[in-house]
mmCIF file of C-alpha atoms and ligand atoms in Angstrom:
data_model
loop_
_atom_site.group_PDB
_atom_site.id
_atom_site.type_symbol
_atom_site.label_atom_id
_atom_site.label_comp_id
_atom_site.label_asym_id
_atom_site.label_seq_id
_atom_site.Cartn_x
_atom_site.Cartn_y
_atom_site.Cartn_z
ATOM 1 C CA MET A 1 112.146 99.125 92.682
ATOM 2 C CA PRO A 2 113.634 99.096 96.155
ATOM 3 C CA GLU A 3 113.394 95.680 97.796
ATOM 4 C CA LEU A 4 113.288 94.725 101.452
ATOM 5 C CA PRO A 5 116.879 95.729 102.363
ATOM 6 C CA GLU A 6 116.626 99.106 100.630
ATOM 7 C CA VAL A 7 113.308 99.891 102.337
ATOM 8 C CA GLU A 8 114.746 98.707 105.655
ATOM 9 C CA ILE A 9 117.643 101.143 105.248
ATOM 10 C CA ILE A 10 115.200 103.998 104.566
ATOM 11 C CA LYS A 11 113.115 102.899 107.539
ATOM 12 C CA ARG A 12 116.097 103.056 109.862
ATOM 13 C CA GLY A 13 117.063 106.502 108.595
ATOM 14 C CA LEU A 14 113.558 107.912 108.941
ATOM 15 C CA ASP A 15 113.174 106.344 112.351
ATOM 16 C CA ARG A 16 116.201 108.255 113.527
ATOM 17 C CA LEU A 17 115.150 111.562 111.976
ATOM 18 C CA ILE A 18 111.394 112.042 112.041
ATOM 19 C CA VAL A 19 110.087 110.255 115.129
ATOM 20 C CA GLY A 20 108.803 112.841 117.609
ATOM 21 C CA ARG A 21 108.275 115.525 114.986
ATOM 22 C CA LYS A 22 104.857 117.127 114.759
ATOM 23 C CA ILE A 23 103.216 117.680 111.392
ATOM 24 C CA ALA A 24 102.250 121.319 110.738
ATOM 25 C CA THR A 25 100.964 121.027 107.171
ATOM 26 C CA ILE A 26 100.536 118.473 104.433
ATOM 27 C CA GLU A 27 100.359 119.407 100.771
ATOM 28 C CA PRO A 28 99.460 116.681 98.308
ATOM 29 C CA LEU A 29 100.435 118.233 94.975
ATOM 30 C CA VAL A 30 99.134 115.323 92.906
ATOM 31 C CA GLN A 31 95.901 113.554 93.802
ATOM 32 C CA ARG A 32 97.070 110.178 92.543
ATOM 33 C CA SER A 33 99.998 110.190 94.962
ATOM 34 C CA PHE A 34 97.681 110.434 97.978
ATOM 35 C CA PRO A 35 94.511 108.542 97.078
ATOM 36 C CA GLY A 36 91.648 109.271 99.446
ATOM 37 C CA PHE A 37 93.012 112.609 100.599
ATOM 38 C CA SER A 38 90.261 114.861 101.970
ATOM 39 C CA ALA A 39 89.731 117.671 104.463
ATOM 40 C CA GLU A 40 89.045 115.029 107.096
ATOM 41 C CA VAL A 41 92.269 113.165 106.300
ATOM 42 C CA GLU A 42 94.132 116.457 106.460
ATOM 43 C CA SER A 43 92.623 117.265 109.865
ATOM 44 C CA ILE A 44 93.835 113.918 111.237
ATOM 45 C CA ILE A 45 97.359 114.365 109.887
ATOM 46 C CA VAL A 46 97.901 118.007 110.803
ATOM 47 C CA GLY A 47 98.806 118.307 114.472
ATOM 48 C CA SER A 48 99.782 114.650 114.766
ATOM 49 C CA ALA A 49 103.247 113.695 115.923
ATOM 50 C CA ILE A 50 105.147 110.823 114.358
ATOM 51 C CA CYS A 51 105.578 108.063 116.889
ATOM 52 C CA SER A 52 107.061 105.192 114.882
ATOM 53 C CA VAL A 53 108.466 104.111 111.542
ATOM 54 C CA ALA A 54 108.079 100.480 110.574
ATOM 55 C CA ARG A 55 108.409 98.324 107.479
ATOM 56 C CA ARG A 56 106.218 95.537 106.151
ATOM 57 C CA GLY A 57 107.669 93.919 103.039
ATOM 58 C CA LYS A 58 108.505 96.833 100.759
ATOM 59 C CA LEU A 59 105.978 99.095 102.473
ATOM 60 C CA LEU A 60 106.825 101.804 105.007
ATOM 61 C CA LEU A 61 104.409 102.468 107.862
ATOM 62 C CA VAL A 62 104.721 105.802 109.589
ATOM 63 C CA GLY A 63 102.750 105.703 112.845
ATOM 64 C CA LEU A 64 101.013 108.866 114.058
ATOM 65 C CA ASP A 65 99.948 109.576 117.629
ATOM 66 C CA SER A 66 96.348 109.860 116.415
ATOM 67 C CA GLU A 67 95.736 106.087 116.069
ATOM 68 C CA HIS A 68 96.463 106.282 112.357
ATOM 69 C CA SER A 69 99.378 105.350 110.124
ATOM 70 C CA LEU A 70 100.685 106.649 106.850
ATOM 71 C CA LEU A 71 101.365 103.820 104.424
ATOM 72 C CA ILE A 72 104.063 104.697 101.923
ATOM 73 C CA HIS A 73 104.793 102.542 98.918
ATOM 74 C CA LEU A 74 107.687 103.811 96.802
ATOM 75 C CA ARG A 75 107.051 101.443 93.879
ATOM 76 C CA MET A 76 109.241 102.173 90.820
ATOM 77 C CA THR A 77 110.508 105.721 91.270
ATOM 78 C CA GLY A 78 109.385 106.906 94.706
ATOM 79 C CA GLN A 79 111.787 108.554 97.085
ATOM 80 C CA LEU A 80 111.606 110.156 100.493
ATOM 81 C CA VAL A 81 113.754 113.146 101.222
ATOM 82 C CA TYR A 82 114.012 114.755 104.631
ATOM 83 C CA ARG A 83 115.443 118.245 104.954
ATOM 84 C CA GLN A 84 115.944 120.319 108.040
ATOM 85 C CA ALA A 85 115.494 124.061 107.827
ATOM 86 C CA ASP A 86 118.767 125.830 108.349
ATOM 87 C CA TYR A 87 118.964 128.966 110.468
ATOM 88 C CA ASN A 88 117.980 131.179 107.501
ATOM 89 C CA GLY A 89 114.784 129.239 107.116
ATOM 90 C CA GLN A 90 116.095 127.805 103.872
ATOM 91 C CA MET A 91 115.966 124.089 103.308
ATOM 92 C CA SER A 92 119.405 122.746 104.001
ATOM 93 C CA SER A 93 120.752 120.146 101.609
ATOM 94 C CA SER A 94 123.765 119.215 103.700
ATOM 95 C CA ASN A 95 124.184 117.743 107.179
ATOM 96 C CA ASP A 96 120.697 116.989 108.304
ATOM 97 C CA SER A 97 119.170 116.097 104.988
ATOM 98 C CA PHE A 98 118.677 112.614 103.740
ATOM 99 C CA GLY A 99 117.263 110.894 100.757
ATOM 100 C CA GLY A 100 116.236 107.318 100.146
ATOM 101 C CA GLY A 101 114.616 105.524 97.254
ATOM 102 C CA HIS A 102 114.876 106.030 93.527
ATOM 103 C CA PRO A 103 118.254 107.541 92.645
ATOM 104 C CA ASN A 104 118.084 110.760 90.768
ATOM 105 C CA ALA A 105 119.181 114.303 91.380
ATOM 106 C CA SER A 106 116.049 115.070 93.427
ATOM 107 C CA LEU A 107 117.709 113.257 96.329
ATOM 108 C CA ILE A 108 120.248 116.018 96.676
ATOM 109 C CA LYS A 109 118.988 119.128 94.887
ATOM 110 C CA ASP A 110 116.621 121.901 95.976
ATOM 111 C CA LEU A 111 113.089 120.803 96.686
ATOM 112 C CA PRO A 112 110.275 120.859 95.843
ATOM 113 C CA ASP A 113 110.944 120.079 92.209
ATOM 114 C CA LYS A 114 108.878 118.729 89.345
ATOM 115 C CA THR A 115 108.886 115.209 90.803
ATOM 116 C CA THR A 116 107.569 116.306 94.242
ATOM 117 C CA ARG A 117 104.109 114.854 94.918
ATOM 118 C CA VAL A 118 103.499 115.329 98.637
ATOM 119 C CA ILE A 119 105.134 117.682 101.158
ATOM 120 C CA PHE A 120 104.947 117.252 104.924
ATOM 121 C CA SER A 121 106.094 120.275 106.909
ATOM 122 C CA PHE A 122 106.911 119.802 110.564
ATOM 123 C CA THR A 123 106.470 122.374 113.295
ATOM 124 C CA ASP A 124 110.250 122.908 113.424
ATOM 125 C CA ASP A 125 110.151 123.868 109.708
ATOM 126 C CA SER A 126 111.880 120.702 108.578
ATOM 127 C CA ARG A 127 110.162 118.855 105.744
ATOM 128 C CA LEU A 128 109.616 115.427 104.329
ATOM 129 C CA TYR A 129 109.187 115.292 100.569
ATOM 130 C CA PHE A 130 107.652 112.401 98.708
ATOM 131 C CA ASN A 131 109.009 112.580 95.185
ATOM 132 C CA ASP A 132 107.884 110.180 92.498
ATOM 133 C CA GLN A 133 108.780 110.759 88.886
ATOM 134 C CA ARG A 134 106.442 108.144 87.428
ATOM 135 C CA LYS A 135 103.660 108.438 90.006
ATOM 136 C CA PHE A 136 103.217 104.712 90.661
ATOM 137 C CA GLY A 137 103.956 105.111 94.362
ATOM 138 C CA TYR A 138 101.450 106.353 96.905
ATOM 139 C CA ILE A 139 100.788 107.501 100.446
ATOM 140 C CA LYS A 140 97.614 106.485 102.253
ATOM 141 C CA LEU A 141 96.231 107.235 105.696
ATOM 142 C CA VAL A 142 94.844 104.171 107.453
ATOM 143 C CA ARG A 143 93.349 103.839 110.905
ATOM 144 C CA ASN A 144 95.590 101.526 112.952
ATOM 145 C CA SER A 145 92.708 99.197 113.705
ATOM 146 C CA ASP A 146 92.170 98.778 109.934
ATOM 147 C CA LEU A 147 95.803 98.091 109.028
ATOM 148 C CA ASP A 148 95.437 94.320 108.845
ATOM 149 C CA ASP A 149 92.504 94.733 106.458
ATOM 150 C CA ASP A 150 94.384 97.004 104.068
ATOM 151 C CA SER A 151 94.132 95.516 100.574
ATOM 152 C CA PHE A 152 97.914 95.416 100.149
ATOM 153 C CA ILE A 153 98.956 94.367 103.662
ATOM 154 C CA ARG A 154 96.296 91.656 103.860
ATOM 155 C CA LYS A 155 97.871 89.736 100.982
ATOM 156 C CA LEU A 156 101.484 90.018 102.105
ATOM 157 C CA GLY A 157 103.358 86.839 102.910
ATOM 158 C CA PRO A 158 105.559 86.449 105.993
ATOM 159 C CA GLU A 159 108.501 88.702 106.797
ATOM 160 C CA PRO A 160 111.604 86.736 105.790
ATOM 161 C CA LEU A 161 113.711 88.181 108.604
ATOM 162 C CA ALA A 162 111.182 87.513 111.355
ATOM 163 C CA GLY A 163 112.203 84.899 113.908
ATOM 164 C CA ASP A 164 109.270 82.646 113.093
ATOM 165 C CA PHE A 165 110.054 82.454 109.362
ATOM 166 C CA THR A 166 111.411 78.899 109.209
ATOM 167 C CA TRP A 167 111.946 76.770 106.124
ATOM 168 C CA HIS A 168 108.716 74.963 106.989
ATOM 169 C CA VAL A 169 106.893 78.293 106.685
ATOM 170 C CA LEU A 170 108.485 78.867 103.282
ATOM 171 C CA LYS A 171 107.427 75.410 102.160
ATOM 172 C CA GLU A 172 103.905 76.070 103.388
ATOM 173 C CA ARG A 173 103.701 79.382 101.494
ATOM 174 C CA LEU A 174 104.952 77.990 98.175
ATOM 175 C CA PRO A 175 102.059 77.067 95.898
ATOM 176 C CA LYS A 176 101.358 73.353 96.179
ATOM 177 C CA LYS A 177 101.925 71.117 93.146
ATOM 178 C CA SER A 178 102.672 74.226 91.123
ATOM 179 C CA THR A 179 104.587 74.099 87.859
ATOM 180 C CA ARG A 180 105.285 77.821 88.225
ATOM 181 C CA ALA A 181 108.980 78.748 88.171
ATOM 182 C CA ILE A 182 110.482 79.132 91.631
ATOM 183 C CA LYS A 183 111.705 82.616 90.752
ATOM 184 C CA ALA A 184 108.141 83.727 89.911
ATOM 185 C CA ALA A 185 106.992 82.346 93.262
ATOM 186 C CA LEU A 186 109.707 84.264 95.131
ATOM 187 C CA LEU A 187 108.714 87.511 93.428
ATOM 188 C CA ASP A 188 105.106 86.979 94.506
ATOM 189 C CA GLN A 189 104.659 89.149 97.621
ATOM 190 C CA CYS A 190 101.974 86.757 98.889
ATOM 191 C CA VAL A 191 104.561 83.961 99.191
ATOM 192 C CA VAL A 192 107.225 85.959 101.032
ATOM 193 C CA ALA A 193 107.179 89.733 101.544
ATOM 194 C CA GLY A 194 109.922 92.003 100.275
ATOM 195 C CA ILE A 195 111.862 89.943 97.730
ATOM 196 C CA GLY A 196 112.378 91.469 94.278
ATOM 197 C CA ASN A 197 114.599 90.752 91.314
ATOM 198 C CA ILE A 198 117.992 91.204 92.982
ATOM 199 C CA TYR A 199 117.402 89.022 96.025
ATOM 200 C CA ALA A 200 115.483 86.370 94.097
ATOM 201 C CA ASP A 201 118.457 85.894 91.760
ATOM 202 C CA GLU A 202 121.034 85.975 94.544
ATOM 203 C CA SER A 203 119.111 83.620 96.832
ATOM 204 C CA LEU A 204 118.587 81.083 94.045
ATOM 205 C CA PHE A 205 122.276 81.190 93.157
ATOM 206 C CA ALA A 206 123.313 80.787 96.792
ATOM 207 C CA ALA A 207 120.968 77.816 97.098
ATOM 208 C CA GLY A 208 122.172 76.256 93.811
ATOM 209 C CA ILE A 209 118.661 76.212 92.360
ATOM 210 C CA HIS A 210 117.893 77.167 88.766
ATOM 211 C CA PRO A 211 115.308 79.996 88.611
ATOM 212 C CA THR A 212 113.165 78.167 86.039
ATOM 213 C CA ARG A 213 112.705 75.067 88.223
ATOM 214 C CA PRO A 214 109.020 74.332 88.805
ATOM 215 C CA VAL A 215 108.084 74.801 92.457
ATOM 216 C CA VAL A 216 106.720 71.256 92.564
ATOM 217 C CA SER A 217 110.159 69.830 91.700
ATOM 218 C CA LEU A 218 111.911 71.267 94.778
ATOM 219 C CA SER A 219 112.911 68.805 97.474
ATOM 220 C CA ASP A 220 112.691 69.620 101.179
ATOM 221 C CA ASP A 221 116.484 69.918 101.240
ATOM 222 C CA GLU A 222 116.369 72.494 98.466
ATOM 223 C CA ILE A 223 113.616 74.497 100.153
ATOM 224 C CA GLU A 224 115.641 74.485 103.357
ATOM 225 C CA ARG A 225 118.720 75.671 101.443
ATOM 226 C CA LEU A 226 116.677 78.351 99.689
ATOM 227 C CA HIS A 227 115.270 79.560 102.991
ATOM 228 C CA GLY A 228 118.775 79.906 104.424
ATOM 229 C CA ALA A 229 119.947 81.698 101.286
ATOM 230 C CA ILE A 230 117.069 84.220 101.367
ATOM 231 C CA CYS A 231 117.759 85.135 105.002
ATOM 232 C CA CYS A 232 121.491 85.321 104.404
ATOM 233 C CA CYS A 233 121.283 87.517 101.265
ATOM 234 C CA LEU A 234 118.806 89.948 102.827
ATOM 235 C CA ARG A 235 120.806 90.260 106.073
ATOM 236 C CA GLN A 236 124.047 90.723 104.153
ATOM 237 C CA SER A 237 122.528 93.455 102.022
ATOM 238 C CA ILE A 238 121.171 95.346 105.035
ATOM 239 C CA ALA A 239 124.633 95.095 106.594
ATOM 240 C CA ASP A 240 126.105 96.479 103.350
ATOM 241 C CA GLY A 241 123.621 99.368 103.326
ATOM 242 C CA GLY A 242 121.503 97.911 100.518
ATOM 243 C CA SER A 243 122.244 97.682 96.836
ATOM 244 C CA THR A 244 123.643 100.212 94.434
ATOM 245 C CA ALA A 245 121.935 98.628 91.436
ATOM 246 C CA ARG A 246 120.137 101.897 91.020
ATOM 247 C CA ASN A 247 122.331 103.860 93.341
ATOM 248 C CA TYR A 248 119.872 103.888 96.176
ATOM 249 C CA VAL A 249 121.042 106.405 98.662
ATOM 250 C CA ASP A 250 120.390 105.739 102.316
ATOM 251 C CA SER A 251 119.303 108.076 105.047
ATOM 252 C CA GLN A 252 122.717 109.599 105.445
ATOM 253 C CA GLY A 253 123.328 109.905 101.733
ATOM 254 C CA MET A 254 125.492 106.781 101.700
ATOM 255 C CA ARG A 255 125.301 104.347 98.848
ATOM 256 C CA GLY A 256 124.743 100.704 99.590
ATOM 257 C CA GLU A 257 127.522 98.329 98.620
ATOM 258 C CA TYR A 258 125.815 94.963 98.472
ATOM 259 C CA LEU A 259 126.128 94.517 94.713
ATOM 260 C CA GLU A 260 129.816 95.366 94.663
ATOM 261 C CA LEU A 261 130.751 93.376 97.751
ATOM 262 C CA HIS A 262 128.543 90.330 97.885
ATOM 263 C CA ALA A 263 126.270 89.830 94.882
ATOM 264 C CA GLN A 264 127.353 86.794 92.868
ATOM 265 C CA VAL A 265 125.165 86.871 89.760
ATOM 266 C CA PHE A 266 122.942 89.963 89.658
ATOM 267 C CA ASN A 267 123.971 92.313 86.827
ATOM 268 C CA ARG A 268 127.021 90.112 86.205
ATOM 269 C CA SER A 269 126.019 88.466 82.934
ATOM 270 C CA GLY A 270 129.106 87.802 80.793
ATOM 271 C CA GLN A 271 131.371 87.693 83.855
ATOM 272 C CA VAL A 272 132.488 84.339 85.180
ATOM 273 C CA CYS A 273 130.914 82.645 88.155
ATOM 274 C CA ALA A 274 133.146 83.102 91.217
ATOM 275 C CA ARG A 275 132.338 79.570 92.322
ATOM 276 C CA CYS A 276 132.973 77.554 89.132
ATOM 277 C CA GLY A 277 134.319 79.857 86.404
ATOM 278 C CA HIS A 278 131.372 79.256 84.063
ATOM 279 C CA PRO A 279 130.009 82.440 82.405
ATOM 280 C CA ILE A 280 126.912 83.910 84.057
ATOM 281 C CA ASP A 281 123.902 84.000 81.742
ATOM 282 C CA LYS A 282 121.046 86.443 81.563
ATOM 283 C CA ILE A 283 117.728 84.800 80.773
ATOM 284 C CA ARG A 284 114.093 85.808 81.146
ATOM 285 C CA VAL A 285 111.962 84.309 83.885
ATOM 286 C CA ALA A 286 108.576 85.625 85.011
ATOM 287 C CA GLY A 287 109.057 88.530 82.614
ATOM 288 C CA ARG A 288 112.178 89.676 84.439
ATOM 289 C CA GLY A 289 115.842 89.697 83.460
ATOM 290 C CA THR A 290 117.326 86.811 85.442
ATOM 291 C CA HIS A 291 120.966 86.103 86.191
ATOM 292 C CA VAL A 292 122.067 82.518 86.533
ATOM 293 C CA CYS A 293 125.084 80.202 86.540
ATOM 294 C CA SER A 294 123.735 77.199 84.697
ATOM 295 C CA LYS A 295 126.556 75.050 86.057
ATOM 296 C CA CYS A 296 126.043 75.848 89.755
ATOM 297 C CA GLN A 297 122.242 76.106 89.576
ATOM 298 C CA LYS A 298 120.370 72.916 88.821
HETATM 299 ZN ZN1 ZN B 301 128.932 78.604 88.799
#
C-alpha cells in the first residue's frame, strides 16, 4: 500500500497535470469502486473543472469547482493513470502520460484494461483512469462542507509533515498507559496519518526504539527522538521520489529511490546493520513483517 510519501508524489504529479481540466464524462465500470455513484453525483461531476489536488494521510482529495471533492483512496492495488490524447485521438502512452500507485503493467500499457474501474474523460480528450486490481480502493464524491465529517477523514490523526506536528503532539496522540507495541500505534492512522509499514520500521530504527516496545514504556526523550525520525524519514523519501518497495512509479514514470538510497532496515533482513554490523532480523509485530536491528533498537 502506498504510504504518505508515495501518495504525496502522486499528488504533486496530478497537481501539475490535471488542475484546470474540465470533466466531460465519468464512467464507473465497477460499482464498488465508486460507492454512492448516482445520476445526481454524475451531474455534479460532469462539467466541473478540477481546481486543486491535495493529500490527507494516504488519501487524495481532488477539488472540483462545484464545491465538491473527489476522495480517492488507493488502498492495496489502486493506481491513477493520466493519459493525454495524441493528435490521432489515440491515448498516448509516452510523453504526457503518467502513472502512480500499485506497480503493474497497467501503469504503462493501453487503457482501459481489465483492472480499470473508473474513467474520467476531460474536455480536451485526455483521461484519468482509476485502476484497481483487487478493488479495495475507492473514489467518493463529498461536498466540501462535509469533508471534515467524512467517516475516514474524521478519524485521521495529524499530518506528520505539518508545521504544528511537534513531539508534544505525538505524545498526546499516543494511547495513554497502553501496553500496545509502538509499531502498532504508528500504523494506526488515528495516531498519525500516513505512516505504513516502511516508514514505521525506518522511523523506529532511526530513533533506536524496538518495534515491540509497549507505548507506555517510552520516555519523553524517546518520543522526541521518534518524532524527529518520522519527519526525517518521510521528508527523505519524498525527496527521493518515494519508495521502490513495490516499484511505485511517480507522475513522470520515475521510480522512487528511497529504499535503495536511504532505508536502513526495511526489506534488509539477513543483511548487516550499517550502524553496528549486527544482522537485521525480520519479526512479526501487529501482524506485519517488521525489520529490526536488535542491537541498535532497545
Ligand atoms: Zn544495528
